[in-house]
PDB file of C-alpha atoms in Angstrom:
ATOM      1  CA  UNK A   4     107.427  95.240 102.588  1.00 41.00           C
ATOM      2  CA  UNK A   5     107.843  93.064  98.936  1.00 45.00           C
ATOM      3  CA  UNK A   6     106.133  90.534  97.824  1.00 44.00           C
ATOM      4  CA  UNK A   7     106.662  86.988  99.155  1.00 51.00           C
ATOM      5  CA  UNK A   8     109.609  85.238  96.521  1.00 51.00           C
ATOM      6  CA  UNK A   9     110.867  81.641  96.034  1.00 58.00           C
ATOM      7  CA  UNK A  10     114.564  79.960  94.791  1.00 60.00           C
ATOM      8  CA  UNK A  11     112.179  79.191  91.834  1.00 69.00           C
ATOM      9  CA  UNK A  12     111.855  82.567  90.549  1.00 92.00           C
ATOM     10  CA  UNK A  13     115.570  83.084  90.632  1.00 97.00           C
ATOM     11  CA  UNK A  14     117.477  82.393  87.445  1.00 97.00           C
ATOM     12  CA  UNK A  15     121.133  82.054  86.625  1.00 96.00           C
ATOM     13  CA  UNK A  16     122.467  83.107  83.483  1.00 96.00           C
ATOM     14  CA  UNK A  17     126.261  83.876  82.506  1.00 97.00           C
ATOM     15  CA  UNK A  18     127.457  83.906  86.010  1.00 96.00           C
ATOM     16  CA  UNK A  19     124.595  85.867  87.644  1.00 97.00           C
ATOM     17  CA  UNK A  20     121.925  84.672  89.726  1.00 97.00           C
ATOM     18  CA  UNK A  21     118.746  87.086  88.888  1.00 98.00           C
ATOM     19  CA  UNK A  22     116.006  87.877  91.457  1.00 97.00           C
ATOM     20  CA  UNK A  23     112.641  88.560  90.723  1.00 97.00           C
ATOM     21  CA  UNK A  24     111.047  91.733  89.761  1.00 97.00           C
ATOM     22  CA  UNK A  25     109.668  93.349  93.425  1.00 96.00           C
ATOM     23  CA  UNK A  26     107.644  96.914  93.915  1.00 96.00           C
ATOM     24  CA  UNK A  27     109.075  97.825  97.401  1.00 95.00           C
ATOM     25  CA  UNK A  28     106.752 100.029  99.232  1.00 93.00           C
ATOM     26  CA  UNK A  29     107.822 102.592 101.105  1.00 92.00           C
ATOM     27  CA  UNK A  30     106.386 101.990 104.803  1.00 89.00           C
ATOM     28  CA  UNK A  31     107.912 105.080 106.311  1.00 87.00           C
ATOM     29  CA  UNK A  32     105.878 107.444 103.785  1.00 87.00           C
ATOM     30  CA  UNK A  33     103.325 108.875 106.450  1.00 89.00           C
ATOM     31  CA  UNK A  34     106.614 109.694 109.128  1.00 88.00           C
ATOM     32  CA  UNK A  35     106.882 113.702 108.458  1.00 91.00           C
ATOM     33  CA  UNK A  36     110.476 115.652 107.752  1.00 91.00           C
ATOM     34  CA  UNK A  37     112.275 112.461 106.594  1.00 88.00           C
ATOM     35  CA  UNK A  38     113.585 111.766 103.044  1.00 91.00           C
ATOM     36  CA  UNK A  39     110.368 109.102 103.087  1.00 92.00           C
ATOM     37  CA  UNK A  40     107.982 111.499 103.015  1.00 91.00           C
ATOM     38  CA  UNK A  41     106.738 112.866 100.021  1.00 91.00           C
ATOM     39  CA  UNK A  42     107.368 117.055 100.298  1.00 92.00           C
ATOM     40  CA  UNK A  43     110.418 116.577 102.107  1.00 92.00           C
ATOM     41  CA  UNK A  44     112.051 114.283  99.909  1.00 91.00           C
ATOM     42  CA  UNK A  45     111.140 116.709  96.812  1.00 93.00           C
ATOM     43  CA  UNK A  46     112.276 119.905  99.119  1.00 93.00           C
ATOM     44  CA  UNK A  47     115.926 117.988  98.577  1.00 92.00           C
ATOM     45  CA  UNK A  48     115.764 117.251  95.391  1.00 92.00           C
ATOM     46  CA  UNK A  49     114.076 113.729  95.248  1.00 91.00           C
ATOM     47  CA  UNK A  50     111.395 112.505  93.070  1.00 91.00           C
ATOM     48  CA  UNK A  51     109.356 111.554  95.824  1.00 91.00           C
ATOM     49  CA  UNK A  52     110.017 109.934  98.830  1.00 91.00           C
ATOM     50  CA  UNK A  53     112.036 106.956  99.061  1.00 93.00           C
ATOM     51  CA  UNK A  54     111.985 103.736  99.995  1.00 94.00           C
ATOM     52  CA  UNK A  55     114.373 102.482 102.658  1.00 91.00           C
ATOM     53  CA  UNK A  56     117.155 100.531 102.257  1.00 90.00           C
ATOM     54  CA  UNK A  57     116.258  97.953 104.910  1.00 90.00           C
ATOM     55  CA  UNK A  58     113.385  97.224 102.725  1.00 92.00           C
ATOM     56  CA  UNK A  59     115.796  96.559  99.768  1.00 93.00           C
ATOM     57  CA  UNK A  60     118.540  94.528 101.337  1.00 92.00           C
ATOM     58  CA  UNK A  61     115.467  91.942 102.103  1.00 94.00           C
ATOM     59  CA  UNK A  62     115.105  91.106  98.595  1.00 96.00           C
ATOM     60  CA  UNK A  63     119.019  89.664  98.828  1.00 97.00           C
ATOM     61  CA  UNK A  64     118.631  86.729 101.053  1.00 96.00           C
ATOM     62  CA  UNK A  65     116.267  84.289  98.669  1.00 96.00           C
ATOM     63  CA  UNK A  66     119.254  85.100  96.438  1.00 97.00           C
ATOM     64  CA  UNK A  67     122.017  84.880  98.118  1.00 96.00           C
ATOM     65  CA  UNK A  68     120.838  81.407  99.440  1.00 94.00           C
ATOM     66  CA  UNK A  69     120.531  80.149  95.958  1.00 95.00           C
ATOM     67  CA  UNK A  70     124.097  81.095  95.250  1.00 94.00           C
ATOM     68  CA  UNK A  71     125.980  79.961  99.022  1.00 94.00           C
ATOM     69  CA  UNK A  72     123.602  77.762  99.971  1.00 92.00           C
ATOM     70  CA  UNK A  73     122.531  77.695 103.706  1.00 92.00           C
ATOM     71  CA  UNK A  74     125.267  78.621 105.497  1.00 91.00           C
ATOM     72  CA  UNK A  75     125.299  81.934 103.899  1.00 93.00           C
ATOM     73  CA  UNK A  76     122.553  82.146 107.328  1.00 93.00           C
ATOM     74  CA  UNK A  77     125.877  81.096 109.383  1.00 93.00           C
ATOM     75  CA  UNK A  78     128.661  82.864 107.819  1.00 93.00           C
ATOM     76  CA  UNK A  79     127.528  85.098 105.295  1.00 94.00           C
ATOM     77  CA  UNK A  80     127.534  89.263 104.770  1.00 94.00           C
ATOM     78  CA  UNK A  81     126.664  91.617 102.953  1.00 95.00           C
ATOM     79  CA  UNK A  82     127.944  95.046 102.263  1.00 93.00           C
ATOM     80  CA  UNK A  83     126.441  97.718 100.002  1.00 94.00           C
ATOM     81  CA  UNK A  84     125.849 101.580  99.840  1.00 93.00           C
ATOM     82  CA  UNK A  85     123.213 103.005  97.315  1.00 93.00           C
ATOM     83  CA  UNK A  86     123.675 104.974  94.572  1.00 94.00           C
ATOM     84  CA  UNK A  87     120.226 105.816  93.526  1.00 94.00           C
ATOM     85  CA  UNK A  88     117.273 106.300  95.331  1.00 93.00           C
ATOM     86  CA  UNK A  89     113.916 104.639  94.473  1.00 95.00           C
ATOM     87  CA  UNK A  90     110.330 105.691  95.279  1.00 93.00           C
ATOM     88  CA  UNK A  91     106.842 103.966  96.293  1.00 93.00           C
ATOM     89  CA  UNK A  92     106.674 101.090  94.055  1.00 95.00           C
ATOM     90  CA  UNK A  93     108.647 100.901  91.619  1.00 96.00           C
ATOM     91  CA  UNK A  94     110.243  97.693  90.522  1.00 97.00           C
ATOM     92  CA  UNK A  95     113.710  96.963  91.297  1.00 98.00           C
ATOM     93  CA  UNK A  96     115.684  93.438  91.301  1.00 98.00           C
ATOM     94  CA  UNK A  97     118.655  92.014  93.001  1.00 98.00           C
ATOM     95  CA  UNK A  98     121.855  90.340  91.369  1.00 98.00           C
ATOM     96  CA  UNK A  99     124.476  88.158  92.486  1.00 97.00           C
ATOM     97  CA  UNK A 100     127.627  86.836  91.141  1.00 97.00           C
ATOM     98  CA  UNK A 101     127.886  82.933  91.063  1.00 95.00           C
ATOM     99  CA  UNK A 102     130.587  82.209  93.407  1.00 93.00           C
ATOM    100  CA  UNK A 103     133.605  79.871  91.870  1.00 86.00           C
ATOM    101  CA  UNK A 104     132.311  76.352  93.441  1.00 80.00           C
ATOM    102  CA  UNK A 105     134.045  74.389  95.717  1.00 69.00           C
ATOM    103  CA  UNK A 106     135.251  77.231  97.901  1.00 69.00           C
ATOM    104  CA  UNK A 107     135.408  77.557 101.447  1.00 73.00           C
ATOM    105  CA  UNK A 108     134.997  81.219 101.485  1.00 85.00           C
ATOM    106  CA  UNK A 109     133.882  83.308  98.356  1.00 92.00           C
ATOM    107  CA  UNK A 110     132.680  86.743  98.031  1.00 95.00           C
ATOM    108  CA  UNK A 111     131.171  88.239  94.754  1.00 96.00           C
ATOM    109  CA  UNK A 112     129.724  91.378  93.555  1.00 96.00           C
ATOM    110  CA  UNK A 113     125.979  92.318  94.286  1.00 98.00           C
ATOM    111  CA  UNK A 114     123.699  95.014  92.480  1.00 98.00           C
ATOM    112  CA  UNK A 115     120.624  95.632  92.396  1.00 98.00           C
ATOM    113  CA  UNK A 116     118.572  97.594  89.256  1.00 98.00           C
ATOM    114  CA  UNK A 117     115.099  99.622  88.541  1.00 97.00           C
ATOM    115  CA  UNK A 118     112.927  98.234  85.391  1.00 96.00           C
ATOM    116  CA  UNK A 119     115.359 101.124  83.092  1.00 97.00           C
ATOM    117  CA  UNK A 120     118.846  99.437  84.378  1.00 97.00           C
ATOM    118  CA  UNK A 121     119.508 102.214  86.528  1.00 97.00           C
ATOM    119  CA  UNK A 122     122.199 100.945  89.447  1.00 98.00           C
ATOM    120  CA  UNK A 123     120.220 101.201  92.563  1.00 97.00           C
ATOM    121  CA  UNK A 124     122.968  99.564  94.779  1.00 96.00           C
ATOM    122  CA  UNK A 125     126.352  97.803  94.660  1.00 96.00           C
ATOM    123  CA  UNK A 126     128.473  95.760  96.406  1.00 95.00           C
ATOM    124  CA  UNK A 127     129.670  92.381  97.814  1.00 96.00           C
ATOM    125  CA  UNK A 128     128.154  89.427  99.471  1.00 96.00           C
ATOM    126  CA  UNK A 129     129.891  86.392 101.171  1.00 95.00           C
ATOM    127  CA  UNK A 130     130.127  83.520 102.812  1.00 94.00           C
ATOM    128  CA  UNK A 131     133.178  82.315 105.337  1.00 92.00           C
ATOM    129  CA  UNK A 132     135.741  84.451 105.692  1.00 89.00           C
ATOM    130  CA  UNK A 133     137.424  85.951 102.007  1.00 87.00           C
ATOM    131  CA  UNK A 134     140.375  87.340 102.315  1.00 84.00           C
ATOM    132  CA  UNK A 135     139.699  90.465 100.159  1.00 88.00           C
ATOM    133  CA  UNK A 136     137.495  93.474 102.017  1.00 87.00           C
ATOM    134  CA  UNK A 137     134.295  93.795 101.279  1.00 87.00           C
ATOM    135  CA  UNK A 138     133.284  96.619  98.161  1.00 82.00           C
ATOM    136  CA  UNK A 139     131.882  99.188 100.981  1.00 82.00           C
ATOM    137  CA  UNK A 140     135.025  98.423 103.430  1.00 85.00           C
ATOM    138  CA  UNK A 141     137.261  98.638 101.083  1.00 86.00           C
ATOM    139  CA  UNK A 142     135.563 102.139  99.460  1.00 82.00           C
ATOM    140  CA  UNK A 143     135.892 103.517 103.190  1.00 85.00           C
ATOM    141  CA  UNK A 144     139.278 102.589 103.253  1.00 83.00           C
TER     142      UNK A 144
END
C-alpha cells in the first residue's frame, strides 16, 4: 500500500494536475515464482521484483477527483497499460490532464513517472461518456 494523500497535495500547473510523490511497496514480494518476487523477477530480466499495478492505479483516484470532481466515483474510468516496471519503494507520481471545463463528458491523458521521469504508465481517464476510445482501447484496436 502508499501512503495516505489529500486534494491538498495535488497541484495544477500548465494543464496538469500533479500527484504527490508515493513509495509503493510491493505487498506480493514474499509470494514465490511471480514477477514480485525478488529472484524470479531478476531470472526475467527485472531489477527486482515489482510492484503491482493495482497498487499504482490507487494513487489515481485523489487525482482524478480533483480534476472531475465527484462524479468521476459515478461515471468515471480509467484505462492504462504500463510501460515500465517499478520495484519496492521507489517513488513514482501520477498525472492528469485538466479536462476543458464545462463538459459533460471529457477524457484526458494520464501518466504516471519515477523520481528520473521515466514513463511508468499511460493512458486516459474520464468521466461520462466521451466519444473518443479510451488510449488502451483504442491501442487494442
Amino acid at each position: 500500500m502508499t501512503t495516505e494523500s489529500t486534494t491538498a497535495e495535488i497541484t495544477e500547473r500548465d494543464g496538469v494536475f500533479t500527484g504527490p510523490w508515493r513509495r509503493p511497496r510491493n505487498a506480493s514480494a514474499d509470494v514465490r515464482g511471480s514477477i514480485h518476487d525478488d529472484a524470479t523477477a531478476k531470472d526475467l530480466g527485472f531489477r527486482g521484483g515489482t510492484v503491482a499495478g493495482s497498487i499504482h492505479m490507487e494513487q489515481f483516484p485523489p487525482v482524478l477527483v480533483r480534476a472531475f470532481g465527484q462524479c468521476w466515483f459515478e461515471t468515471g474510468s480509467l484505462s492504462t497499460y504500463f510501460r515500465n516496471a517499478t520495484t519496492d519503494g521507489e517513488p513514482v507520481r501520477a498525472f492528469v490532464r485538466t479536462p476543458a471545463s464545462g463538459a459533460d463528458a471529457a477524457q484526458v491523458d494520464v501518466w504516471m513517472e519515477d523520481e528520473h521521469g521515466t514513463q511508468v504508465l499511460e493512458g486516459t481517464a474520464s468521466a461520462g461518456v466521451p466519444a473518443e476510445p479510451s488510449r488502451l482501447r483504442a491501442k487494442l484496436q
